[in-house]
Amino acid sequence: MGVKHSAPTHLNLLDLPHDVLLLDLPHDVLLLLCNYLPLQDLPNLSRSCTHLNLLVGHHLDHLMSVKMISSWARFLSTNTGLLTQMESLVDHVRMKEDLMGRKDMYRLLHIRPDKMEEVRRVSCAEERVTFIGRDNPDKVEVRDELGRKVVRVDRVRWLQVEYKWSEVKLGRYRVSVRIRVEDNFTWPHTEHQPTVWTVGFPVEEGEEDIVVGVDRAWWRHLRKGMTLGGRVSVEKEGLGKWVRVVLPEVNVKRVGVVQVKVRDTVCNWWKGGLSFDFLELRRVG
């Protein structure tokens, strides 16, 4: 029948005896403690003993809520052809009964579809994405990777990528670009030759642009796999070498167009060694 639990909303450690042992705590309290653990620590906890293994199982089952599964199914219905490696491992899940053990649960908790209010992706290989030089096979190659086409920029003087999402509703949004640094990466810029990332969005009257430039040091850090913060940040994925370049959050105050631009036109030397997968518009509030 399983263990029933009604997870308490908070825990005051001062209420506990000083000599209490972990396994002496009530089941509901142990479940609450699990909420404070990083996701990567749960497998280690489950391997500690049989009791804690069962506890982690109950905790994971509790987290697989209706919202989690329904949000994931909704995400798949609009983005099936543009999944990351991690997402592809659980693309069979449409209902809770489709979960194939704890690995699927851990993957969904890593992805957190319950926090995806609205996600709109578009492949950089599609014609509706402006990609200067994409049709020149000597400079830009379109290759089948991830089970789909991606754009690999091997050697160009100018780099320019643009796209517009139409009919974007009111709310806060985040734009990101999924890229990968290849082994032949070359970026011969001086420190005063930036790559410019722009997000345009509608405000109450007119349009507004957020423009951020990144220099050669930013690219060198990215190539080394370093974590990058700032206004243009980089998020690593759980699998593979692909990363998300995340632009500043925007607040859309009327229905309209959100546009993203990536331009590197100041440095006229040959550059390349980058692959572009998709552009993403994600509602965050």
XYZ file of N, CA, C and O in Angstrom, residues 11-22 24-26 29:
64
model
N 10.181 23.253 8.686
C 10.826 22.445 9.712
C 11.663 23.347 10.589
O 12.518 24.080 10.100
N 11.438 23.298 11.888
C 12.225 24.059 12.855
C 13.155 23.086 13.574
O 12.726 22.278 14.398
N 14.428 23.160 13.242
C 15.390 22.221 13.811
C 15.535 22.384 15.314
O 15.959 21.462 16.016
N 15.175 23.559 15.838
C 15.284 23.781 17.283
C 14.270 22.949 18.059
O 14.433 22.741 19.269
N 13.224 22.477 17.373
C 12.210 21.665 18.034
C 12.643 20.215 18.206
O 11.971 19.439 18.885
N 13.765 19.834 17.590
C 14.202 18.444 17.632
C 15.173 18.231 18.794
O 15.968 19.117 19.125
N 15.152 17.060 19.418
C 16.142 16.748 20.464
C 17.559 16.792 19.901
O 17.791 16.461 18.732
N 18.509 17.196 20.738
C 19.882 17.346 20.271
C 20.517 16.004 19.927
O 21.444 15.940 19.112
N 20.072 14.933 20.556
C 20.685 13.632 20.334
C 19.879 12.744 19.385
O 20.077 11.526 19.341
N 18.966 13.334 18.630
C 18.125 12.552 17.734
C 18.955 12.004 16.572
O 19.858 12.675 16.065
N 18.686 10.785 16.156
C 19.328 10.177 15.000
C 18.466 10.382 13.759
O 17.236 10.496 13.858
N 19.099 10.404 12.612
C 18.390 10.685 11.363
C 17.211 9.733 11.148
O 16.089 10.161 10.865
N 15.548 8.161 13.225
C 14.528 8.244 14.261
C 13.481 9.307 13.949
O 12.437 9.368 14.598
N 13.763 10.156 12.971
C 12.832 11.230 12.624
C 11.590 10.653 11.951
O 11.655 9.628 11.264
N 10.431 11.311 12.131
C 9.210 10.864 11.447
C 9.391 10.879 9.926
O 10.174 11.669 9.390
N 8.948 14.212 8.216
C 10.067 15.127 8.423
C 11.227 14.766 7.503
O 11.879 15.636 6.914
